[in-house]
PDB file of C-alpha atoms in Angstrom:
ATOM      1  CA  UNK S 180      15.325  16.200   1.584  1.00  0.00           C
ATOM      2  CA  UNK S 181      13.858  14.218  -1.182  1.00  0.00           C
ATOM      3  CA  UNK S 182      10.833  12.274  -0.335  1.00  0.00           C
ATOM      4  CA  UNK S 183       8.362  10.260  -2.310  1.00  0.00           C
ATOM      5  CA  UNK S 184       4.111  10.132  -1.515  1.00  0.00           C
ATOM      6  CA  UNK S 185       2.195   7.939  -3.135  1.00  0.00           C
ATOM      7  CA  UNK S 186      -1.598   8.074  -3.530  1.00  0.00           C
ATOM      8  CA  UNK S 187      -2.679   4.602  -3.347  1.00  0.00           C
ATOM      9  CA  UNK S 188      -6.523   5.569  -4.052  1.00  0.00           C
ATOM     10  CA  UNK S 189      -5.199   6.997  -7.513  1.00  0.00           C
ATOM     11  CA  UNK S 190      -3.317   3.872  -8.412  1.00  0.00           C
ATOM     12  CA  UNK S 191      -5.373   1.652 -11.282  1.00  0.00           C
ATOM     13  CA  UNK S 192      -2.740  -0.695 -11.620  1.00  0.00           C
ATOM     14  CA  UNK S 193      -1.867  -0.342 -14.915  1.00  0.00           C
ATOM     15  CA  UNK S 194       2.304  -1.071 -13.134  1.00  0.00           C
ATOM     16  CA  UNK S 195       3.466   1.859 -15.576  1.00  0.00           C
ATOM     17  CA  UNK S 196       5.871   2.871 -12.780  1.00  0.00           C
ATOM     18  CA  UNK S 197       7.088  -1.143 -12.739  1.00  0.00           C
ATOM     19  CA  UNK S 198       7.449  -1.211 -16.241  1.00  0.00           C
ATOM     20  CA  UNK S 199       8.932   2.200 -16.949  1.00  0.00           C
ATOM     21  CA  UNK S 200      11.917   1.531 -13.902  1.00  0.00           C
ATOM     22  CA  UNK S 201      12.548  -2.093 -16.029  1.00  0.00           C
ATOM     23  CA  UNK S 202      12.742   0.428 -18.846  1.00  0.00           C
ATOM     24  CA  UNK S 203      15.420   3.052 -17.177  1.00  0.00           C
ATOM     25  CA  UNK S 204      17.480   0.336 -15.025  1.00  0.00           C
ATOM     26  CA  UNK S 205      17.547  -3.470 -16.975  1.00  0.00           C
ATOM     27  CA  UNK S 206      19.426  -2.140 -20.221  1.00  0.00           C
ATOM     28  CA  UNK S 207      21.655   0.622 -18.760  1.00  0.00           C
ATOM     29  CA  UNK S 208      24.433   1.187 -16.312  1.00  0.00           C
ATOM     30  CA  UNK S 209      24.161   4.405 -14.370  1.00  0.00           C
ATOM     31  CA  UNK S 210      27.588   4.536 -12.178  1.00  0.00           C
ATOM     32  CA  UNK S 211      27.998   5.208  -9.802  1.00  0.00           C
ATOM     33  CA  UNK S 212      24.508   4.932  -8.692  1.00  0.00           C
ATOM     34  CA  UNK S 213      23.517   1.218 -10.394  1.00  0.00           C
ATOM     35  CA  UNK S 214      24.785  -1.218 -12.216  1.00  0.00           C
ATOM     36  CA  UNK S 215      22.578  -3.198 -14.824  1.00  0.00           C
ATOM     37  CA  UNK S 216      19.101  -4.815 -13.102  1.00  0.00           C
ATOM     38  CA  UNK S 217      18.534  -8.291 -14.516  1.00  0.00           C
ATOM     39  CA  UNK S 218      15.501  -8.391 -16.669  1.00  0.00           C
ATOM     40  CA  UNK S 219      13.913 -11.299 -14.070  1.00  0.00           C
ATOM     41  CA  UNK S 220      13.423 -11.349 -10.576  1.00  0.00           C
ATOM     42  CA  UNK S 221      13.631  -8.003 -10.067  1.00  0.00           C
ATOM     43  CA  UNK S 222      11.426  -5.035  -9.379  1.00  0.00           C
ATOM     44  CA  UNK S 223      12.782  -2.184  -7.557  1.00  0.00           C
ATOM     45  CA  UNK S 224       9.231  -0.654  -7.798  1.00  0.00           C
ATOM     46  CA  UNK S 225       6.770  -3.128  -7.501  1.00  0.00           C
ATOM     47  CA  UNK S 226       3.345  -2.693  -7.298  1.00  0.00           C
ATOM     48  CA  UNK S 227       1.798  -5.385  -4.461  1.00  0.00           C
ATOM     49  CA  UNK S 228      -1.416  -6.617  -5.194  1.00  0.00           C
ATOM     50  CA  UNK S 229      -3.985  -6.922  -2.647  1.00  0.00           C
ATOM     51  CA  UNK S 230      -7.660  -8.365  -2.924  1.00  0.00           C
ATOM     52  CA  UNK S 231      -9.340  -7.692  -0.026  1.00  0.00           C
ATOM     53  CA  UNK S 232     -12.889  -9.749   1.025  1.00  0.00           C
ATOM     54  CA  UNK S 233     -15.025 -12.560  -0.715  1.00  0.00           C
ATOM     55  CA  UNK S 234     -17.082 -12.562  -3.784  1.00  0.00           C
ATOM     56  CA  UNK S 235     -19.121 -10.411  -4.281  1.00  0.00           C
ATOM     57  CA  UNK S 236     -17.739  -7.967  -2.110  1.00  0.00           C
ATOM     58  CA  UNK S 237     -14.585  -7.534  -3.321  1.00  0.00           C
ATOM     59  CA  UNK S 238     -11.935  -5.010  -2.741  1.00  0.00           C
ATOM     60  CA  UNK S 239      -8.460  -4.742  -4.940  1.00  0.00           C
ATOM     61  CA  UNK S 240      -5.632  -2.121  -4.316  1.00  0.00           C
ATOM     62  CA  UNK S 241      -2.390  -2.242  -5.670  1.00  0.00           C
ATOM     63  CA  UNK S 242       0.440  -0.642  -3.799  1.00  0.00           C
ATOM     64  CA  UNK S 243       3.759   1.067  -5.189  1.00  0.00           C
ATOM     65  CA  UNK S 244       6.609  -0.165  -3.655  1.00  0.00           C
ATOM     66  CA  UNK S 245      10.371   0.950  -4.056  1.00  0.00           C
ATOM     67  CA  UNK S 246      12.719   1.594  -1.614  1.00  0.00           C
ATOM     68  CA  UNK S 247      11.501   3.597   1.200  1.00  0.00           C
ATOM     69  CA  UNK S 248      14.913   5.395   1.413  1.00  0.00           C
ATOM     70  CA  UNK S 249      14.489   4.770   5.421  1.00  0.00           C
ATOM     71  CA  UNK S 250      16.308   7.877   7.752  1.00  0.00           C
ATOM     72  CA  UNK S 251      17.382   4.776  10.082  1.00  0.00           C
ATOM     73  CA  UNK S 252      17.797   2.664   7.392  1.00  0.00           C
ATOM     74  CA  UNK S 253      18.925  -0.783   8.046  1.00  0.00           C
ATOM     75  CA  UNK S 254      20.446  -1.709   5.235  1.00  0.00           C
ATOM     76  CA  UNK S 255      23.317   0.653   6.225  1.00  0.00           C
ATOM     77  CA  UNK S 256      23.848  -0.996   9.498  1.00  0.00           C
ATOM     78  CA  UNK S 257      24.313  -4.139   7.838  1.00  0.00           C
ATOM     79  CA  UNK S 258      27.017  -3.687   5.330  1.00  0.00           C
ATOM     80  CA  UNK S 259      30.825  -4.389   6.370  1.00  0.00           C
ATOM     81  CA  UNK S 260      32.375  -1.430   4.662  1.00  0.00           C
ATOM     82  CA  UNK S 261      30.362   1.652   4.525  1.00  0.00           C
ATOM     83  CA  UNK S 262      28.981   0.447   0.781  1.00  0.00           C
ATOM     84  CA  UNK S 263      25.317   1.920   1.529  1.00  0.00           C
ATOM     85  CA  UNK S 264      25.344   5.467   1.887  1.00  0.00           C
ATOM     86  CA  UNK S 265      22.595   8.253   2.214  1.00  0.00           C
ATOM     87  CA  UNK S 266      23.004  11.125  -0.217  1.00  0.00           C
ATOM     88  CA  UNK S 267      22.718  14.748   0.945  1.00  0.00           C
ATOM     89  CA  UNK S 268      19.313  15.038  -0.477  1.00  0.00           C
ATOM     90  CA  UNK S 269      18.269  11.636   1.243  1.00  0.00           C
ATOM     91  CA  UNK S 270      18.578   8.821  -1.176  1.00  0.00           C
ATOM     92  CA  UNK S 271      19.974   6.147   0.178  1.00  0.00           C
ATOM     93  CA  UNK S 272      22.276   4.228  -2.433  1.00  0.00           C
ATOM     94  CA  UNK S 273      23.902   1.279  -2.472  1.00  0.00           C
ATOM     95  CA  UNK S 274      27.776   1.147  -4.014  1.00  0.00           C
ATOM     96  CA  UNK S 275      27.628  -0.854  -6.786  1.00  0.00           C
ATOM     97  CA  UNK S 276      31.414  -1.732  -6.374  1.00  0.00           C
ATOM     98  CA  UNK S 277      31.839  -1.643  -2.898  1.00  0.00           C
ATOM     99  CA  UNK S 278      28.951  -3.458  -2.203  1.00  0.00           C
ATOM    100  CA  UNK S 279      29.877  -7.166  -4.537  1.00  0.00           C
ATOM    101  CA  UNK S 280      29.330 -10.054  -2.286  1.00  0.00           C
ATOM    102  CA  UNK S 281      27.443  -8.919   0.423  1.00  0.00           C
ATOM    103  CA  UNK S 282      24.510 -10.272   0.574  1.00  0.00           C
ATOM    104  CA  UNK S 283      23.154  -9.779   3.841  1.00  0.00           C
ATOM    105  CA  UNK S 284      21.655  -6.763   2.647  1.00  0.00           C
ATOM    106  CA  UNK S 285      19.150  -8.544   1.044  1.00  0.00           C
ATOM    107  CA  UNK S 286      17.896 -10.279   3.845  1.00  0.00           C
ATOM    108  CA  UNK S 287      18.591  -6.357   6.847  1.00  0.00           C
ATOM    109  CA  UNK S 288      15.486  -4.776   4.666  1.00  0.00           C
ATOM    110  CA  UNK S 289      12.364  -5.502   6.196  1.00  0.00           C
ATOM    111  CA  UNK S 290      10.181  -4.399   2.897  1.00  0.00           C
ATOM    112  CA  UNK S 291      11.320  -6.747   0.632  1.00  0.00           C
ATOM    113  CA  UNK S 292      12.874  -3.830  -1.555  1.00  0.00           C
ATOM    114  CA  UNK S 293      17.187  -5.173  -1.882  1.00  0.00           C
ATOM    115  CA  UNK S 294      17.364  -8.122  -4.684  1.00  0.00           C
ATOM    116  CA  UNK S 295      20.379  -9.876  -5.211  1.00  0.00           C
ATOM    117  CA  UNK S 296      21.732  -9.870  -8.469  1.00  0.00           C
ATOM    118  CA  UNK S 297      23.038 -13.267  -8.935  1.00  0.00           C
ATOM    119  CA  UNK S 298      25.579 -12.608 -12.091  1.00  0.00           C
ATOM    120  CA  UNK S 299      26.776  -9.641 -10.672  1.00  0.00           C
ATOM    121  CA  UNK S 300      27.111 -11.054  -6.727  1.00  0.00           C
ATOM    122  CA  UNK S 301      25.602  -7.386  -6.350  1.00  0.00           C
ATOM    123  CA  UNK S 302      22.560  -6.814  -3.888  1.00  0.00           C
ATOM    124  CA  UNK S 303      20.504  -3.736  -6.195  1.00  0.00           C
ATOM    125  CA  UNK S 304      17.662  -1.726  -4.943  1.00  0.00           C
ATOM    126  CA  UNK S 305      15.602   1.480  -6.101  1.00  0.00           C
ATOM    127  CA  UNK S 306      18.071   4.404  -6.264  1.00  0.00           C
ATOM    128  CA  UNK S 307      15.226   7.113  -6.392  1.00  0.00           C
ATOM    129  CA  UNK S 308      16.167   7.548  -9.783  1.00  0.00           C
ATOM    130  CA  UNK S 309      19.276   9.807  -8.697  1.00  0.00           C
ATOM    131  CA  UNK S 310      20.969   9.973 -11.838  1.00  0.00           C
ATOM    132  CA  UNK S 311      18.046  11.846 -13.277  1.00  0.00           C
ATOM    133  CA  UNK S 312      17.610  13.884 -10.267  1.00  0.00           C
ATOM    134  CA  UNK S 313      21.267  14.834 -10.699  1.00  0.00           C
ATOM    135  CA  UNK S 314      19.936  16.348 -14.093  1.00  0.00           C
ATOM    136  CA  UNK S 315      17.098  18.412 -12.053  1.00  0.00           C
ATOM    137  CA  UNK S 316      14.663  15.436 -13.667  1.00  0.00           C
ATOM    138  CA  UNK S 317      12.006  13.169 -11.851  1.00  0.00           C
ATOM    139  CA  UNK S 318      12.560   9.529 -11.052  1.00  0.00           C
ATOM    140  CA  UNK S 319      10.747   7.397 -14.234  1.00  0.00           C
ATOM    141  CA  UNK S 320       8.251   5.898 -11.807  1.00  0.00           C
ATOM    142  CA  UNK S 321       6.774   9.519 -11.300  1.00  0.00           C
ATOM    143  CA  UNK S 322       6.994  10.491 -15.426  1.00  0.00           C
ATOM    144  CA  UNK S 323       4.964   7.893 -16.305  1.00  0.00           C
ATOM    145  CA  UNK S 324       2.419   7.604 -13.822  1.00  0.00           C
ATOM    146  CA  UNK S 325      -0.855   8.375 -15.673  1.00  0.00           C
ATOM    147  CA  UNK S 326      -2.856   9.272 -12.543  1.00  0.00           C
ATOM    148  CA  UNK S 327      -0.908  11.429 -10.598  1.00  0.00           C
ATOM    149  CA  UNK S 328      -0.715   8.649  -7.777  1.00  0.00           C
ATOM    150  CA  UNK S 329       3.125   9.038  -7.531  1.00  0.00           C
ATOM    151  CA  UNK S 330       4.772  12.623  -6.167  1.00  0.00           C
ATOM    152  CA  UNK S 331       8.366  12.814  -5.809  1.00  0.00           C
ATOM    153  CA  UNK S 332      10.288  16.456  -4.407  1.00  0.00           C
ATOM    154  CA  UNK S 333      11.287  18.319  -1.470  1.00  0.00           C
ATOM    155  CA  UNK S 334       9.917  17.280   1.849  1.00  0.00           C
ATOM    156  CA  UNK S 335       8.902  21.097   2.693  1.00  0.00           C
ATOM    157  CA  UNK S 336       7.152  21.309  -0.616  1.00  0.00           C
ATOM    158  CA  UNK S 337       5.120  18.256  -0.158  1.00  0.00           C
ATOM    159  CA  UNK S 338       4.505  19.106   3.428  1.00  0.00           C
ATOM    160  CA  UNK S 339       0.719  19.412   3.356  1.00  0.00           C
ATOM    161  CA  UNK S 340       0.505  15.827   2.022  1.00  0.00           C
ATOM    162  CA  UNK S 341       2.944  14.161   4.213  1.00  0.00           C
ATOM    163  CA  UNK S 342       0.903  15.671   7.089  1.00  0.00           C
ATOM    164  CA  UNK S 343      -2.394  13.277   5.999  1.00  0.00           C
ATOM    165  CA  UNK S 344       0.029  10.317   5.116  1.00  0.00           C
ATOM    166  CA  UNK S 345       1.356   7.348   6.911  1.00  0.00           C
ATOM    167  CA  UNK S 346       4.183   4.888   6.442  1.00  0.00           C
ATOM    168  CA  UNK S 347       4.533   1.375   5.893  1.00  0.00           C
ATOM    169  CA  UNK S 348       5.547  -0.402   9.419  1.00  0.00           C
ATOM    170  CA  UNK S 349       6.236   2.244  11.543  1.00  0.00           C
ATOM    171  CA  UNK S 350       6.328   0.225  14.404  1.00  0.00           C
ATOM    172  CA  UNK S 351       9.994  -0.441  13.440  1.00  0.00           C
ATOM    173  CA  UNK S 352      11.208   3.158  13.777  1.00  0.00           C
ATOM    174  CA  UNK S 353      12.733   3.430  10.303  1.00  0.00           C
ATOM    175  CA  UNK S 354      11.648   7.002   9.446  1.00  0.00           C
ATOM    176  CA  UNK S 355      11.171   5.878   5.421  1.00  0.00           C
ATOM    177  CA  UNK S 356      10.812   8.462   3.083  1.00  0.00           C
ATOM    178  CA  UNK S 357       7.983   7.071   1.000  1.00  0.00           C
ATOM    179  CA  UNK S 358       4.735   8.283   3.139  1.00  0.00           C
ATOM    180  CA  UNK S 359       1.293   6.627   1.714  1.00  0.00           C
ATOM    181  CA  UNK S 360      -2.091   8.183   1.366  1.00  0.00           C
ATOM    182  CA  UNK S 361      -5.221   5.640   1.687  1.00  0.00           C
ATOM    183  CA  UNK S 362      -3.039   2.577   2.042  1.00  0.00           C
ATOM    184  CA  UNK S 363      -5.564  -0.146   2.103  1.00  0.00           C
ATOM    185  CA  UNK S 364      -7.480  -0.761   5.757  1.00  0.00           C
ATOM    186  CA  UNK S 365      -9.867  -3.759   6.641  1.00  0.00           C
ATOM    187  CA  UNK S 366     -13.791  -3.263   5.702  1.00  0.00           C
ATOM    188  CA  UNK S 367     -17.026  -5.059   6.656  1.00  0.00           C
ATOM    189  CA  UNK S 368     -19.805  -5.185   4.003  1.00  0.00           C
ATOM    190  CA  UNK S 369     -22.724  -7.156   3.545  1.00  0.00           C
ATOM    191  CA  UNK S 370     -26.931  -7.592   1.849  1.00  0.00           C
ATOM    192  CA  UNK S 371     -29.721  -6.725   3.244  1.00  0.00           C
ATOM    193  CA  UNK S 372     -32.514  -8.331   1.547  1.00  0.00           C
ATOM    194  CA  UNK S 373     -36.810  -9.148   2.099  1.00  0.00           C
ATOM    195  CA  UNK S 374     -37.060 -13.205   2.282  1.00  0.00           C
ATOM    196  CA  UNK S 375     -40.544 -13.181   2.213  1.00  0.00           C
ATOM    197  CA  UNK S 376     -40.885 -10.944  -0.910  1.00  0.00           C
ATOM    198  CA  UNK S 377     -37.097 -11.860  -1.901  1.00  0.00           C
ATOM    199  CA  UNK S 378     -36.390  -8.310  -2.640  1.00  0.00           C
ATOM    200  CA  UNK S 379     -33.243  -6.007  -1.729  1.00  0.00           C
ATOM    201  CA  UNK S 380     -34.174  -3.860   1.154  1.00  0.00           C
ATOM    202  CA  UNK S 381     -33.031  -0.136   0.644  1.00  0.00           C
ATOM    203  CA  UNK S 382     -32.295   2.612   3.559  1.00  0.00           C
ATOM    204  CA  UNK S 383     -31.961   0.180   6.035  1.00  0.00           C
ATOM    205  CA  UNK S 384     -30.066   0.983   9.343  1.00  0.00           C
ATOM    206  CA  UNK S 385     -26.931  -0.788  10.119  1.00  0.00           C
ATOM    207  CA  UNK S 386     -24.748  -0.252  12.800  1.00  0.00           C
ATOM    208  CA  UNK S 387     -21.092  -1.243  13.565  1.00  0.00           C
ATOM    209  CA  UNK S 388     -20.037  -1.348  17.030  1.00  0.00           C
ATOM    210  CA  UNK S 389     -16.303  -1.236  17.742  1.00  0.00           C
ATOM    211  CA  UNK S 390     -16.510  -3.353  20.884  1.00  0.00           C
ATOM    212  CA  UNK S 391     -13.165  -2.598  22.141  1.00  0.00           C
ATOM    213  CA  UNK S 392     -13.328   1.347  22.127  1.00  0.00           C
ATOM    214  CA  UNK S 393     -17.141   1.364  22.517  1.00  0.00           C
ATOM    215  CA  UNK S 394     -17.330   3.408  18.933  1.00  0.00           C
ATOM    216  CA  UNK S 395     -20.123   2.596  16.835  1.00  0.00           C
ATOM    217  CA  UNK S 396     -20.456   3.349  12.885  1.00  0.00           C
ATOM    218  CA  UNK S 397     -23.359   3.720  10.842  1.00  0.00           C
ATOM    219  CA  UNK S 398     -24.548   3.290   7.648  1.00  0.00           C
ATOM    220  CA  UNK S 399     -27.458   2.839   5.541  1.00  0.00           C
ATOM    221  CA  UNK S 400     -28.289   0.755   2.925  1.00  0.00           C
ATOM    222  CA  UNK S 401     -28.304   1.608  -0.844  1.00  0.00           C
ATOM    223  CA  UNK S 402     -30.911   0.286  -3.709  1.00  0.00           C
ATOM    224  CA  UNK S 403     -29.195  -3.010  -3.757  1.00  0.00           C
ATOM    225  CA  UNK S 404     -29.072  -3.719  -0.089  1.00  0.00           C
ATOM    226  CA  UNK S 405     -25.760  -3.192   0.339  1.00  0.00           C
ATOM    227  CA  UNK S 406     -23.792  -1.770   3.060  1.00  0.00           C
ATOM    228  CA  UNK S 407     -19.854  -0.792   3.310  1.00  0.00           C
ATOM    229  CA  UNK S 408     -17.478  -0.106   6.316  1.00  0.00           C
ATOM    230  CA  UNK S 409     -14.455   1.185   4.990  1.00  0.00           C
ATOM    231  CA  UNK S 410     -11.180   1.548   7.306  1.00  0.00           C
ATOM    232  CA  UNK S 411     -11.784   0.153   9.871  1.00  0.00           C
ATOM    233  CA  UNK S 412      -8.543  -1.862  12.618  1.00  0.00           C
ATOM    234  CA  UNK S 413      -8.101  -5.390  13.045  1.00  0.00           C
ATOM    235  CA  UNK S 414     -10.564  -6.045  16.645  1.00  0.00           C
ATOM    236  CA  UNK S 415     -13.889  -7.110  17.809  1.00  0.00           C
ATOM    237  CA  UNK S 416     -17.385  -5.556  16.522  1.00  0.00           C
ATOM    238  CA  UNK S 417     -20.927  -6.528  16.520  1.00  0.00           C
ATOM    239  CA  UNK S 418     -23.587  -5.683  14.062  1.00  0.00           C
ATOM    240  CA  UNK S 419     -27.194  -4.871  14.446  1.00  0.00           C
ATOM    241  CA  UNK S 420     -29.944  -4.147  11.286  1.00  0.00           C
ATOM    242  CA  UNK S 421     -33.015  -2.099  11.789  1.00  0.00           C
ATOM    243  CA  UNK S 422     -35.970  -1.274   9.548  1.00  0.00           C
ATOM    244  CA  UNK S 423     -38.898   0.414  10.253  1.00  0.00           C
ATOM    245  CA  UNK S 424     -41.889  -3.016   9.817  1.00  0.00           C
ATOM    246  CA  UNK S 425     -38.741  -5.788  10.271  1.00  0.00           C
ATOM    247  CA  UNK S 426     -37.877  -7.446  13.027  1.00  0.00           C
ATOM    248  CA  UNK S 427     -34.481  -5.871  13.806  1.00  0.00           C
ATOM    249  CA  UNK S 428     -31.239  -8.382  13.365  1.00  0.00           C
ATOM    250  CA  UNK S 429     -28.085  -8.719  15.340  1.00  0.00           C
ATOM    251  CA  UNK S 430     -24.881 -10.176  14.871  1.00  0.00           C
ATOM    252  CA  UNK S 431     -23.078 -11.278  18.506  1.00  0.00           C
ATOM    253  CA  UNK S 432     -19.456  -9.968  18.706  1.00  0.00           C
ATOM    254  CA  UNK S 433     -16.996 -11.310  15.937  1.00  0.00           C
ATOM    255  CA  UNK S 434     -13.112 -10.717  15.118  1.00  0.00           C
ATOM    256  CA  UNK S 435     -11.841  -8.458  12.514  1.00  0.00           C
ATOM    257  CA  UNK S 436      -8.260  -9.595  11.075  1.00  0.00           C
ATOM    258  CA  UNK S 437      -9.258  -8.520   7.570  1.00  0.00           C
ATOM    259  CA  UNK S 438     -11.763  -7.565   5.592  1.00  0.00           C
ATOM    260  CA  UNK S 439     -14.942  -9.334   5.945  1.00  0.00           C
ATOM    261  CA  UNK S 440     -18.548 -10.120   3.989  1.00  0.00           C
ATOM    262  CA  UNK S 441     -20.953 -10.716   6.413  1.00  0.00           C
ATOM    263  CA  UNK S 442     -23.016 -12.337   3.167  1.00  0.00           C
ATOM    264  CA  UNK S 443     -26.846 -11.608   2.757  1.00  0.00           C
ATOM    265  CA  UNK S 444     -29.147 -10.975   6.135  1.00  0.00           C
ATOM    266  CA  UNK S 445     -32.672 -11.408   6.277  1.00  0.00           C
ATOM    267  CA  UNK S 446     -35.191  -8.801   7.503  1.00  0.00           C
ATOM    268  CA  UNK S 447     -38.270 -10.302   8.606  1.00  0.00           C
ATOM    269  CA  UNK S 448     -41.718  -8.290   8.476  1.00  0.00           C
ATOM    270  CA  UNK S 449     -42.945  -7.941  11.806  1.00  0.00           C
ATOM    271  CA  UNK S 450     -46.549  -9.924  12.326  1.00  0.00           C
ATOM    272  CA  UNK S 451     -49.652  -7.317  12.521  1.00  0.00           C
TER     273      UNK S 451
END
């Protein structure tokens, strides 16, 4: 079964993969997978932008998104004659003939990824690129990725990967077939800095407690002051600053629903 994994760490969102499926689908017909996408409003893989945290600690990912080719997909469920259909290697495919006028497959995807082509009365999504995998080629997205960030091929052969990835709301129990490597995850970061002699405060302790699971996280700070807490779930954590001559800082518990700058603490030297 054909499955796609996508690296988001790799992406630098230079939307080659956008551009280069506008490329292979807007000016060409490719029965009886697709009919012509319209050059607006469409983007049957778009990349998602996502800026995570306040200036200056700022966070941007951008995340390839096509059809996730879903083993319980719900677009199928939805159609009134059997016009979305899942190919023997997995691709899921909407009929381009049998499909005119039914829209409510637009609206039975819960990623975003079925547009409705107004002209044509045709709901269109990614097809996987399965005219060019008929050829034994690779879907455009992949060709013309610069950074590798985009793998398309056998499930067993990309088994190793698949095994470290996750997929995008699997809370619905849709079984996609697009699995995602560092999709992006909330962070806490923040300054530590010297008030007194208004200087950054290096190798300073900080530690992140995970209030809920009791799970603390630790990290020190770098020549700038700075600290990072990468991946961490939406939930409750405190903070608490140590360094050896300050008086030690603490930060009561405080929610986590995305990623957060706690700004620039103090450190006060303690008094002889």
């Amino acid at each position: 079964m054909k499955v796609f994994v996508i690296d988001v760490a790799k992406c630098n969102g230079c939307y080659g993969c956008q551009v280069s499926c506008k490329d292979e689908h807007c000016d060409n017909e490719w029965l009886p997978y697709a009919k012509i996408q319209p050059e607006t409003g469409h983007f049957w893989m778009k990349i998602n932008e996502k800026v995570m945290g306040s200036v200056p600690k700022v966070k941007m990912s951008y995340v390839a998104t096509p059809c996730m080719h879903c083993e319980n997909a719900p677009c199928m469920e939805a159609t009134k004659n059997g016009s979305v259909y899942r190919r023997e290697d997995g691709l899921v495919i909407i009929d381009p003939e049998k499909s005119k006028g039914q829209k409510q497959l637009v609206d039975a995807c819960p990623y975003g990824a079925i547009y409705w082509n107004e002209k044509l009365q045709l709901p269109q999504k990614c097809t996987g690129c399965a005219h060019l995998v008929d050829e034994g080629k690779i879907p455009r997205c992949m060709d013309s990725c610069p950074t590798d960030a985009i793998k398309f091929g056998e499930e067993a052969e990309l088994a190793e990967l698949i095994g470290k990835a996750e997929v995008m709301k699997p809370e619905l129990g849709l079984r996609p077939r697009v699995y995602y490597l560092n999709l992006p995850k909330n962070f806490v970061a923040g300054a530590v800095f010297d008030p007194i002699e208004d200087e950054c405060l290096k190798d300073a302790k900080v530690t992140l407690t995970d209030v809920g699971k009791s799970k603390d996280y630790v990290a020190t700070t770098d020549s700038f002051g700075d600290f990072w807490f990468k991946r961490l779930e939406a939930g409750t954590y405190a903070l608490k600053v140590e360094k050896e001559g300050f008086c030690p800082f603490s930060m009561k518990s405080f929610e986590i629903t995305e990623s957060t700058n706690v700004g620039d603490i103090a450190l006060n030297k303690m008094l002889d």
